[in-house]
């Protein structure tokens, strides 16, 4: 039940983020929304560049085998968090020196600190198997940040108003998170220099891959804005912002709930059949649900866009949206599913090379599209998507480096569920009711087949992994250590 609540928290957070983008796009002028979109990408980039290495180290090494290792890991990450928060302040000062308005630079730095600190705290809760606390804190953060950002935007319809509201939301949430009592008494935290070095090696390379992955859409946004202008690029930017959200939801939710068990199984028996089956179930579930997400988006794209997208952005939005759905689908696989064996084996070269290939090929494809077909939002989107597809093919070599057993039938059914509405969308350019009905029926029919296959696979002859038992074991180890 606690894991279902954790998944629900991710759904709730994604729904609020989706609604916030829609609301902000209606309140702000197109040029202001373009500035807001780039501001959000920059703050995410700074948060990942400064803090993501700590979160990756947490996801691989925390809590450790006993209460003593948990205390060392926790204390070390606190020190690392403080140092990286100071680094954000230095970056803000550098941005001000380069001519960025001080209010914008300081807000971006503080929001990045809020994102990094809260993500690390929530990651520690997940890997400590405290999914109940994680679920309601995740929901509280989403509610506070979304509500405060929207309030700030309404009070002052500009980038400064939206950024100020978001910052207030993070500050309120941090106060709540610090006041939450721990359900299990933990040993006093302390840090060790050798643990910092271990975190830097693995976490630094993994975070570097995330930074490179974030540079890809940031580069695409910059290219669209530079070539088309903020006004003309706003429709494609809104499509890029909105349509990647559902994939982030699906991928992050499944990864966050399933990956801790896979790490535990790998550390226990890296060559056993239990790992092969767990990996196969994880891959099949992630790929199938990502494809079903694409199917649902494309099937309902026109009627939903007519409601939620501002009228002056709808033409550009609908022109680029189908291609950007495919782009988001491909990159969700390349960034999360493909490098899983490399993360488990701590194969740092494979992690960073795959991220670099994804970033370079995606932006190179967009640049080549401009060279061949001129300045066009659709051409740029198509070129970037072709590059992302080539990067995903490169990732197949990484994912095959660790054996797994997967039932492919749900994946094929999910692929059919995405292809039918995609074909109906392209063939029915006028948005006829018939095309809409065919797309929804195809997505629903094949989607049910895929979900049924996933359900049957989950009940198949596999070795169950009980996270609750892991949580009880950790709590018992901590109790014995304290006694």
Tab-separated table of C-alpha atoms in Angstrom:
chain	number	residue	atom	x	y	z
A	1	UNK	CA	0.000	0.000	0.000
A	2	UNK	CA	2.838	2.429	0.800
A	3	UNK	CA	4.291	1.889	-2.688
A	4	UNK	CA	0.932	2.592	-4.292
A	5	UNK	CA	0.794	5.810	-2.275
A	6	UNK	CA	4.289	6.695	-3.549
A	7	UNK	CA	3.155	6.194	-7.142
A	8	UNK	CA	0.092	8.285	-6.400
A	9	UNK	CA	2.314	11.080	-5.087
A	10	UNK	CA	4.199	11.126	-8.388
A	11	UNK	CA	0.940	11.232	-10.345
A	12	UNK	CA	-0.290	14.099	-8.170
A	13	UNK	CA	2.953	16.030	-8.581
A	14	UNK	CA	2.951	15.566	-12.357
A	15	UNK	CA	-0.687	16.615	-12.627
A	16	UNK	CA	-0.002	19.813	-10.685
A	17	UNK	CA	3.112	20.574	-12.741
A	18	UNK	CA	1.134	20.022	-15.938
A	19	UNK	CA	-1.658	22.288	-14.748
A	20	UNK	CA	0.819	24.945	-13.613
A	21	UNK	CA	2.405	25.149	-17.055
A	22	UNK	CA	-1.023	25.535	-18.650
A	23	UNK	CA	-2.050	28.249	-16.190
A	24	UNK	CA	1.218	30.164	-16.491
A	25	UNK	CA	1.081	30.004	-20.302
A	26	UNK	CA	-2.378	31.631	-20.165
A	27	UNK	CA	-1.368	34.355	-17.702
A	28	UNK	CA	1.980	35.368	-19.221
A	29	UNK	CA	2.475	36.933	-22.626
A	30	UNK	CA	4.180	34.605	-25.156
A	31	UNK	CA	7.520	36.404	-24.845
A	32	UNK	CA	7.326	36.266	-21.028
A	33	UNK	CA	6.446	32.566	-21.159
A	34	UNK	CA	9.494	31.907	-23.347
A	35	UNK	CA	11.649	33.641	-20.697
A	36	UNK	CA	9.951	31.613	-17.940
A	37	UNK	CA	10.514	28.353	-19.837
A	38	UNK	CA	14.225	29.060	-20.224
A	39	UNK	CA	14.459	30.187	-16.565
A	40	UNK	CA	13.003	26.862	-15.407
A	41	UNK	CA	15.454	24.937	-17.584
A	42	UNK	CA	18.381	26.957	-16.219
A	43	UNK	CA	17.391	26.422	-12.565
A	44	UNK	CA	16.978	22.702	-13.193
A	45	UNK	CA	20.379	22.659	-14.859
A	46	UNK	CA	22.021	24.393	-11.881
A	47	UNK	CA	20.263	22.077	-9.409
A	48	UNK	CA	21.415	18.998	-11.288
A	49	UNK	CA	24.943	20.328	-11.827
A	50	UNK	CA	25.401	21.117	-8.129
A	51	UNK	CA	23.367	18.486	-6.279
A	52	UNK	CA	22.561	15.560	-8.526
A	53	UNK	CA	25.839	13.776	-7.796
A	54	UNK	CA	24.864	13.568	-4.129
A	55	UNK	CA	21.451	12.131	-5.004
A	56	UNK	CA	23.006	9.533	-7.298
A	57	UNK	CA	25.437	8.525	-4.564
A	58	UNK	CA	22.478	8.252	-2.191
A	59	UNK	CA	20.583	6.009	-4.623
A	60	UNK	CA	23.548	3.631	-4.909
A	61	UNK	CA	25.137	3.592	-1.430
A	62	UNK	CA	22.489	4.735	1.093
A	63	UNK	CA	21.591	3.435	3.666
A	64	UNK	CA	24.237	0.719	3.500
A	65	UNK	CA	24.374	-2.578	5.332
A	66	UNK	CA	23.842	-1.420	8.924
A	67	UNK	CA	23.021	1.514	11.172
A	68	UNK	CA	26.650	2.677	11.331
A	69	UNK	CA	26.979	2.921	7.549
A	70	UNK	CA	23.628	4.743	7.395
A	71	UNK	CA	24.861	7.370	9.850
A	72	UNK	CA	28.110	7.866	7.920
A	73	UNK	CA	26.324	8.183	4.581
A	74	UNK	CA	23.767	10.612	6.028
A	75	UNK	CA	26.371	12.789	7.715
A	76	UNK	CA	28.575	12.851	4.641
A	77	UNK	CA	25.695	13.904	2.407
A	78	UNK	CA	24.827	16.737	4.786
A	79	UNK	CA	28.354	18.137	4.448
A	80	UNK	CA	28.228	17.751	0.676
A	81	UNK	CA	24.851	19.497	0.543
A	82	UNK	CA	26.177	22.499	2.482
A	83	UNK	CA	29.221	22.850	0.225
A	84	UNK	CA	27.151	22.669	-2.957
A	85	UNK	CA	24.685	25.243	-1.623
A	86	UNK	CA	27.602	27.644	-1.265
A	87	UNK	CA	28.600	26.825	-4.855
A	88	UNK	CA	25.142	27.920	-6.022
A	89	UNK	CA	25.743	31.285	-4.351
A	90	UNK	CA	29.027	31.652	-6.225
A	91	UNK	CA	27.274	30.851	-9.511
A	92	UNK	CA	24.668	33.527	-8.767
A	93	UNK	CA	27.393	36.113	-8.191
A	94	UNK	CA	29.008	35.133	-11.482
A	95	UNK	CA	25.686	35.484	-13.299
A	96	UNK	CA	25.202	38.971	-11.826
A	97	UNK	CA	28.701	39.940	-12.998
A	98	UNK	CA	27.735	38.845	-16.514
A	99	UNK	CA	24.738	41.180	-16.542
A	100	UNK	CA	21.885	38.981	-15.301
A	101	UNK	CA	19.477	41.003	-13.098
A	102	UNK	CA	20.353	40.332	-9.427
A	103	UNK	CA	16.755	39.412	-8.539
A	104	UNK	CA	16.600	36.772	-11.264
A	105	UNK	CA	20.071	35.369	-10.501
A	106	UNK	CA	19.455	35.123	-6.736
A	107	UNK	CA	16.005	33.584	-7.235
A	108	UNK	CA	17.435	30.987	-9.623
A	109	UNK	CA	20.187	30.050	-7.150
A	110	UNK	CA	17.811	29.746	-4.192
A	111	UNK	CA	15.284	27.720	-6.194
A	112	UNK	CA	18.094	25.412	-7.338
A	113	UNK	CA	19.123	24.916	-3.689
A	114	UNK	CA	15.508	24.188	-2.778
A	115	UNK	CA	15.182	21.651	-5.580
A	116	UNK	CA	18.458	19.933	-4.740
A	117	UNK	CA	17.906	19.754	-0.983
A	118	UNK	CA	14.316	18.518	-1.184
A	119	UNK	CA	15.117	15.909	-3.854
A	120	UNK	CA	17.957	14.537	-1.728
A	121	UNK	CA	15.746	14.352	1.345
A	122	UNK	CA	12.985	12.553	-0.534
A	123	UNK	CA	15.513	10.145	-2.077
A	124	UNK	CA	16.823	9.263	1.380
A	125	UNK	CA	13.275	8.525	2.522
A	126	UNK	CA	12.691	6.196	-0.436
A	127	UNK	CA	15.890	4.224	0.035
A	128	UNK	CA	15.221	4.052	3.756
A	129	UNK	CA	11.946	2.402	2.657
A	130	UNK	CA	9.876	5.077	4.443
A	131	UNK	CA	7.409	5.357	1.569
A	132	UNK	CA	4.582	6.651	3.759
A	133	UNK	CA	6.462	9.786	4.805
A	134	UNK	CA	7.848	10.149	1.294
A	135	UNK	CA	4.370	10.096	-0.239
A	136	UNK	CA	2.799	12.883	1.776
A	137	UNK	CA	5.917	15.063	1.724
A	138	UNK	CA	6.141	14.674	-2.046
A	139	UNK	CA	2.516	15.742	-2.319
A	140	UNK	CA	3.040	18.639	0.087
A	141	UNK	CA	5.992	19.942	-1.901
A	142	UNK	CA	4.068	19.773	-5.176
A	143	UNK	CA	1.086	21.572	-3.653
A	144	UNK	CA	3.094	24.351	-2.034
A	145	UNK	CA	5.408	25.063	-4.957
A	146	UNK	CA	2.602	24.952	-7.520
A	147	UNK	CA	0.243	27.106	-5.481
A	148	UNK	CA	2.898	29.677	-4.609
A	149	UNK	CA	4.178	29.896	-8.205
A	150	UNK	CA	0.670	30.430	-9.552
A	151	UNK	CA	-0.072	33.026	-6.876
A	152	UNK	CA	3.126	34.913	-7.665
A	153	UNK	CA	2.349	34.840	-11.382
A	154	UNK	CA	-1.162	36.191	-10.833
A	155	UNK	CA	0.075	38.942	-8.511
A	156	UNK	CA	2.827	39.982	-10.927
A	157	UNK	CA	2.442	38.501	-14.449
A	158	UNK	CA	6.143	38.322	-15.233
A	159	UNK	CA	9.178	36.105	-14.795
A	160	UNK	CA	9.980	37.789	-11.462
A	161	UNK	CA	6.494	37.090	-10.095
A	162	UNK	CA	6.563	33.404	-11.080
A	163	UNK	CA	10.105	32.885	-9.767
A	164	UNK	CA	9.354	34.669	-6.486
A	165	UNK	CA	6.259	32.563	-5.895
A	166	UNK	CA	8.173	29.353	-6.562
A	167	UNK	CA	10.873	30.374	-4.077
A	168	UNK	CA	8.286	31.067	-1.364
A	169	UNK	CA	6.787	27.616	-1.944
A	170	UNK	CA	10.153	25.902	-1.460
A	171	UNK	CA	10.887	27.865	1.713
A	172	UNK	CA	7.554	26.885	3.283
A	173	UNK	CA	8.069	23.231	2.344
A	174	UNK	CA	11.601	23.153	3.798
A	175	UNK	CA	10.197	24.353	7.109
A	176	UNK	CA	7.613	21.553	7.100
A	177	UNK	CA	10.148	18.867	6.105
A	178	UNK	CA	12.527	19.857	8.908
A	179	UNK	CA	9.717	19.575	11.448
A	180	UNK	CA	8.746	15.997	10.478
A	181	UNK	CA	9.766	13.473	13.124
A	182	UNK	CA	11.579	10.292	12.040
A	183	UNK	CA	9.577	7.073	12.536
A	184	UNK	CA	12.757	5.169	13.492
A	185	UNK	CA	15.495	6.474	15.757
A	186	UNK	CA	18.717	6.909	13.787
A	187	UNK	CA	22.299	6.980	14.978
A	188	UNK	CA	23.992	10.366	15.210
A	189	UNK	CA	25.305	11.348	11.781
A	190	UNK	CA	29.002	11.891	11.056
A	191	UNK	CA	31.024	12.138	7.884
A	192	UNK	CA	34.155	10.526	6.458
A	193	UNK	CA	36.517	11.866	3.809
A	194	UNK	CA	36.824	8.527	1.999
A	195	UNK	CA	33.047	8.367	1.627
A	196	UNK	CA	33.110	11.799	-0.001
A	197	UNK	CA	35.661	10.491	-2.513
A	198	UNK	CA	33.460	7.488	-3.282
A	199	UNK	CA	30.445	9.729	-3.748
A	200	UNK	CA	32.409	12.054	-6.005
A	201	UNK	CA	33.583	9.261	-8.289
A	202	UNK	CA	30.290	7.485	-8.847
A	203	UNK	CA	27.912	10.343	-8.142
A	204	UNK	CA	29.975	12.863	-10.078
A	205	UNK	CA	29.989	10.812	-13.266
A	206	UNK	CA	26.297	9.932	-12.929
A	207	UNK	CA	25.385	13.550	-12.278
A	208	UNK	CA	27.556	14.595	-15.188
A	209	UNK	CA	25.437	12.348	-17.370
A	210	UNK	CA	22.295	14.055	-16.026
A	211	UNK	CA	23.763	17.490	-16.688
A	212	UNK	CA	24.586	16.472	-20.241
A	213	UNK	CA	21.071	15.070	-20.599
A	214	UNK	CA	19.597	18.376	-19.466
A	215	UNK	CA	21.789	20.311	-21.882
A	216	UNK	CA	20.030	18.573	-24.778
A	217	UNK	CA	16.559	20.158	-24.340
A	218	UNK	CA	18.144	23.401	-23.152
A	219	UNK	CA	20.119	23.542	-26.388
A	220	UNK	CA	16.987	22.787	-28.389
A	221	UNK	CA	15.078	25.573	-26.627
A	222	UNK	CA	17.913	28.015	-27.218
A	223	UNK	CA	18.050	27.081	-30.899
A	224	UNK	CA	14.305	27.535	-31.335
A	225	UNK	CA	14.341	30.907	-29.567
A	226	UNK	CA	17.431	32.214	-31.359
A	227	UNK	CA	16.224	31.289	-34.849
A	228	UNK	CA	12.498	31.938	-34.561
A	229	UNK	CA	12.302	34.605	-31.867
A	230	UNK	CA	10.577	34.292	-28.495
A	231	UNK	CA	7.114	35.021	-29.919
A	232	UNK	CA	7.276	32.488	-32.766
A	233	UNK	CA	9.010	29.809	-30.690
A	234	UNK	CA	6.540	29.954	-27.766
A	235	UNK	CA	4.185	27.299	-29.219
A	236	UNK	CA	6.954	24.742	-29.737
A	237	UNK	CA	8.464	25.576	-26.326
A	238	UNK	CA	5.095	25.021	-24.655
A	239	UNK	CA	4.753	21.664	-26.453
A	240	UNK	CA	8.248	20.669	-25.326
A	241	UNK	CA	7.520	21.675	-21.724
A	242	UNK	CA	4.094	20.042	-21.507
A	243	UNK	CA	4.594	16.823	-23.426
A	244	UNK	CA	7.691	15.660	-21.593
A	245	UNK	CA	5.907	15.890	-18.230
A	246	UNK	CA	3.864	12.668	-18.524
A	247	UNK	CA	6.976	10.699	-19.477
A	248	UNK	CA	8.911	12.178	-16.578
A	249	UNK	CA	6.038	11.068	-14.341
A	250	UNK	CA	5.956	7.486	-15.590
A	251	UNK	CA	9.702	6.970	-15.747
A	252	UNK	CA	10.548	8.635	-12.440
A	253	UNK	CA	7.701	6.969	-10.564
A	254	UNK	CA	8.575	3.463	-11.722
A	255	UNK	CA	12.298	4.042	-11.299
A	256	UNK	CA	11.892	5.462	-7.820
A	257	UNK	CA	9.710	2.605	-6.594
A	258	UNK	CA	11.391	-0.344	-8.337
A	259	UNK	CA	15.069	0.612	-8.528
A	260	UNK	CA	15.880	0.292	-4.781
A	261	UNK	CA	14.907	-3.398	-4.910
A	262	UNK	CA	16.975	-3.999	-8.042
A	263	UNK	CA	20.035	-2.455	-6.381
A	264	UNK	CA	19.538	-4.718	-3.360
A	265	UNK	CA	19.169	-7.820	-5.552
A	266	UNK	CA	22.247	-6.939	-7.615
A	267	UNK	CA	24.384	-6.394	-4.505
A	268	UNK	CA	23.159	-9.719	-3.121
A	269	UNK	CA	23.518	-11.863	-6.275
A	270	UNK	CA	24.689	-10.045	-9.455
A	271	UNK	CA	24.534	-13.177	-11.628
A	272	UNK	CA	21.388	-14.866	-10.319
A	273	UNK	CA	18.103	-15.580	-12.001
A	274	UNK	CA	16.287	-13.358	-9.540
A	275	UNK	CA	18.121	-10.349	-10.970
A	276	UNK	CA	17.417	-11.360	-14.587
A	277	UNK	CA	13.696	-11.647	-13.895
A	278	UNK	CA	13.540	-8.440	-11.880
A	279	UNK	CA	15.368	-6.529	-14.605
A	280	UNK	CA	13.094	-7.980	-17.281
A	281	UNK	CA	9.963	-7.052	-15.342
A	282	UNK	CA	11.322	-3.547	-14.762
A	283	UNK	CA	12.248	-3.021	-18.410
A	284	UNK	CA	8.945	-4.392	-19.676
A	285	UNK	CA	6.900	-2.305	-17.282
A	286	UNK	CA	8.800	0.904	-18.014
A	287	UNK	CA	8.811	0.494	-21.813
A	288	UNK	CA	5.156	-0.548	-21.982
A	289	UNK	CA	3.840	2.254	-19.795
A	290	UNK	CA	5.964	4.854	-21.596
A	291	UNK	CA	4.487	3.685	-24.928
A	292	UNK	CA	0.979	3.738	-23.463
A	293	UNK	CA	1.638	7.271	-22.235
A	294	UNK	CA	2.541	8.286	-25.788
A	295	UNK	CA	-0.597	6.549	-27.072
A	296	UNK	CA	-2.856	8.412	-24.668
A	297	UNK	CA	-1.286	11.786	-25.425
A	298	UNK	CA	-1.546	11.443	-29.201
A	299	UNK	CA	-5.079	10.015	-29.111
A	300	UNK	CA	-6.417	13.036	-27.196
A	301	UNK	CA	-3.988	15.677	-28.443
A	302	UNK	CA	-6.278	17.828	-30.599
A	303	UNK	CA	-9.306	18.130	-28.299
A	304	UNK	CA	-7.167	18.659	-25.196
A	305	UNK	CA	-4.961	21.232	-26.919
A	306	UNK	CA	-8.069	23.124	-27.981
A	307	UNK	CA	-8.959	23.523	-24.306
A	308	UNK	CA	-5.650	24.021	-22.486
A	309	UNK	CA	-3.379	25.732	-25.040
A	310	UNK	CA	-3.772	29.500	-25.574
A	311	UNK	CA	-5.391	30.231	-28.958
A	312	UNK	CA	-2.412	32.166	-30.332
A	313	UNK	CA	-0.107	29.197	-29.662
A	314	UNK	CA	-2.332	26.338	-30.856
A	315	UNK	CA	-1.194	26.192	-34.496
A	316	UNK	CA	2.499	25.893	-33.648
A	317	UNK	CA	1.721	23.603	-30.726
A	318	UNK	CA	-0.256	21.104	-32.817
A	319	UNK	CA	2.265	21.274	-35.657
A	320	UNK	CA	5.192	20.193	-33.473
A	321	UNK	CA	3.463	18.183	-30.724
A	322	UNK	CA	3.384	14.688	-32.361
A	323	UNK	CA	7.100	14.828	-33.123
A	324	UNK	CA	7.936	16.111	-29.645
A	325	UNK	CA	5.915	13.271	-28.089
A	326	UNK	CA	8.184	10.831	-29.915
A	327	UNK	CA	11.222	12.825	-28.825
A	328	UNK	CA	10.164	12.660	-25.168
A	329	UNK	CA	9.471	8.911	-25.463
A	330	UNK	CA	12.880	8.150	-26.964
A	331	UNK	CA	14.780	10.224	-24.427
A	332	UNK	CA	12.902	8.695	-21.479
A	333	UNK	CA	14.204	5.298	-22.580
A	334	UNK	CA	17.746	6.509	-23.262
A	335	UNK	CA	18.111	8.359	-19.980
A	336	UNK	CA	16.525	5.841	-17.596
A	337	UNK	CA	16.122	2.330	-18.992
A	338	UNK	CA	19.224	2.005	-21.163
A	339	UNK	CA	21.920	2.921	-18.583
A	340	UNK	CA	20.524	0.687	-15.807
A	341	UNK	CA	23.228	-2.035	-16.161
A	342	UNK	CA	25.945	0.620	-16.188
A	343	UNK	CA	24.630	2.136	-12.939
A	344	UNK	CA	24.390	-1.250	-11.248
A	345	UNK	CA	27.941	-2.180	-12.245
A	346	UNK	CA	29.200	1.379	-11.672
A	347	UNK	CA	30.455	1.425	-15.260
A	348	UNK	CA	31.243	5.134	-15.322
A	349	UNK	CA	32.493	5.219	-18.911
A	350	UNK	CA	29.269	3.755	-20.309
A	351	UNK	CA	27.135	6.166	-18.246
A	352	UNK	CA	28.867	9.322	-19.441
A	353	UNK	CA	29.357	8.189	-23.056
A	354	UNK	CA	25.683	7.309	-23.511
A	355	UNK	CA	24.596	10.681	-22.108
A	356	UNK	CA	27.044	12.481	-24.378
A	357	UNK	CA	25.846	10.597	-27.450
A	358	UNK	CA	22.236	11.507	-26.627
A	359	UNK	CA	23.001	15.215	-26.196
A	360	UNK	CA	25.274	15.537	-29.233
A	361	UNK	CA	23.104	13.584	-31.674
A	362	UNK	CA	19.892	15.320	-30.614
A	363	UNK	CA	21.257	18.834	-31.063
A	364	UNK	CA	23.296	17.872	-34.116
A	365	UNK	CA	20.116	16.581	-35.725
A	366	UNK	CA	18.381	19.887	-35.017
A	367	UNK	CA	21.278	21.897	-36.481
A	368	UNK	CA	21.413	19.712	-39.605
A	369	UNK	CA	17.662	20.192	-40.055
A	370	UNK	CA	18.141	23.962	-40.006
A	371	UNK	CA	20.983	23.660	-42.512
A	372	UNK	CA	18.954	21.507	-44.909
A	373	UNK	CA	15.442	22.947	-44.543
A	374	UNK	CA	15.822	26.413	-43.053
A	375	UNK	CA	14.307	27.961	-39.926
A	376	UNK	CA	11.214	25.902	-39.073
A	377	UNK	CA	9.967	24.736	-35.679
A	378	UNK	CA	8.741	21.451	-37.186
A	379	UNK	CA	11.996	20.857	-39.055
A	380	UNK	CA	14.049	21.501	-35.917
A	381	UNK	CA	11.824	19.118	-33.921
A	382	UNK	CA	12.106	16.381	-36.557
A	383	UNK	CA	15.886	16.706	-36.728
A	384	UNK	CA	16.218	16.534	-32.940
A	385	UNK	CA	13.955	13.466	-32.809
A	386	UNK	CA	15.972	11.623	-35.448
A	387	UNK	CA	19.112	12.325	-33.452
A	388	UNK	CA	17.470	11.047	-30.263
A	389	UNK	CA	16.442	7.862	-32.093
A	390	UNK	CA	20.038	7.203	-33.143
A	391	UNK	CA	21.178	7.746	-29.543
A	392	UNK	CA	18.634	5.199	-28.318
A	393	UNK	CA	20.011	2.632	-30.766
A	394	UNK	CA	23.444	3.231	-29.250
A	395	UNK	CA	21.948	2.597	-25.809
A	396	UNK	CA	20.822	-0.905	-26.791
A	397	UNK	CA	24.406	-2.093	-26.434
A	398	UNK	CA	24.488	-0.910	-22.835
A	399	UNK	CA	21.172	-2.454	-21.838
A	400	UNK	CA	22.211	-5.816	-23.331
A	401	UNK	CA	25.402	-5.905	-21.271
A	402	UNK	CA	23.496	-7.418	-18.342
A	403	UNK	CA	21.268	-10.464	-19.066
A	404	UNK	CA	17.543	-10.151	-18.392
A	405	UNK	CA	14.375	-12.166	-18.981
A	406	UNK	CA	11.461	-10.115	-20.343
A	407	UNK	CA	8.050	-10.965	-21.753
A	408	UNK	CA	7.965	-8.834	-24.918
A	409	UNK	CA	4.261	-9.288	-25.708
A	410	UNK	CA	3.068	-6.390	-23.500
A	411	UNK	CA	5.685	-4.129	-25.099
A	412	UNK	CA	4.529	-5.022	-28.625
A	413	UNK	CA	0.897	-4.433	-27.650
A	414	UNK	CA	1.835	-1.045	-26.175
A	415	UNK	CA	3.721	-0.196	-29.385
A	416	UNK	CA	0.585	-0.965	-31.403
A	417	UNK	CA	-1.416	1.202	-29.000
A	418	UNK	CA	0.878	4.132	-29.851
A	419	UNK	CA	1.040	3.504	-33.605
A	420	UNK	CA	-2.733	3.468	-34.207
A	421	UNK	CA	-3.502	6.967	-32.839
A	422	UNK	CA	-0.271	8.240	-34.392
A	423	UNK	CA	-1.384	7.100	-37.842
A	424	UNK	CA	-4.905	8.449	-37.258
A	425	UNK	CA	-3.482	11.841	-36.247
A	426	UNK	CA	-1.297	12.119	-39.348
A	427	UNK	CA	-3.988	10.912	-41.778
A	428	UNK	CA	-6.745	13.035	-40.269
A	429	UNK	CA	-5.152	16.454	-40.571
A	430	UNK	CA	-8.481	18.238	-40.144
A	431	UNK	CA	-9.111	16.631	-36.767
A	432	UNK	CA	-12.260	14.766	-37.796
A	433	UNK	CA	-14.376	12.897	-35.281
A	434	UNK	CA	-13.697	9.641	-37.132
A	435	UNK	CA	-9.936	10.030	-36.809
A	436	UNK	CA	-10.287	10.885	-33.134
A	437	UNK	CA	-12.504	7.837	-32.519
A	438	UNK	CA	-10.100	5.488	-34.342
A	439	UNK	CA	-7.157	6.817	-32.371
A	440	UNK	CA	-8.855	6.502	-28.987
A	441	UNK	CA	-10.263	3.037	-29.786
A	442	UNK	CA	-6.893	1.749	-30.976
A	443	UNK	CA	-5.049	3.168	-27.980
A	444	UNK	CA	-7.633	1.747	-25.568
A	445	UNK	CA	-7.860	-1.697	-27.184
A	446	UNK	CA	-4.160	-2.412	-27.523
A	447	UNK	CA	-3.508	-0.635	-24.241
A	448	UNK	CA	-5.768	-3.050	-22.386
A	449	UNK	CA	-3.959	-5.976	-24.015
A	450	UNK	CA	-0.635	-4.563	-22.852
A	451	UNK	CA	-1.844	-3.936	-19.310
A	452	UNK	CA	-3.283	-7.440	-19.131
A	453	UNK	CA	0.065	-8.840	-20.249
A	454	UNK	CA	1.891	-6.809	-17.626
A	455	UNK	CA	-0.507	-8.036	-14.965
A	456	UNK	CA	-0.013	-11.662	-15.983
A	457	UNK	CA	3.765	-11.214	-16.072
A	458	UNK	CA	3.726	-9.754	-12.572
A	459	UNK	CA	1.918	-12.857	-11.318
A	460	UNK	CA	4.239	-15.225	-13.158
A	461	UNK	CA	6.815	-17.559	-11.626
A	462	UNK	CA	9.238	-14.984	-10.343
A	463	UNK	CA	10.959	-14.577	-7.007
A	464	UNK	CA	9.249	-11.803	-5.082
A	465	UNK	CA	11.284	-9.041	-3.582
A	466	UNK	CA	9.866	-7.658	-0.375
A	467	UNK	CA	10.920	-4.124	0.371
A	468	UNK	CA	8.941	-4.288	3.608
A	469	UNK	CA	11.242	-7.104	4.780
A	470	UNK	CA	14.248	-4.951	3.857
A	471	UNK	CA	12.798	-2.061	5.845
A	472	UNK	CA	12.183	-4.281	8.875
A	473	UNK	CA	15.703	-5.668	8.628
A	474	UNK	CA	17.210	-2.173	8.567
A	475	UNK	CA	15.075	-1.047	11.493
A	476	UNK	CA	16.058	-4.148	13.478
A	477	UNK	CA	19.750	-3.603	12.714
A	478	UNK	CA	19.461	-0.007	13.851
A	479	UNK	CA	17.683	-1.058	17.051
A	480	UNK	CA	20.356	-3.639	17.875
A	481	UNK	CA	23.101	-1.108	17.225
A	482	UNK	CA	21.487	1.471	19.482
A	483	UNK	CA	20.874	-1.107	22.195
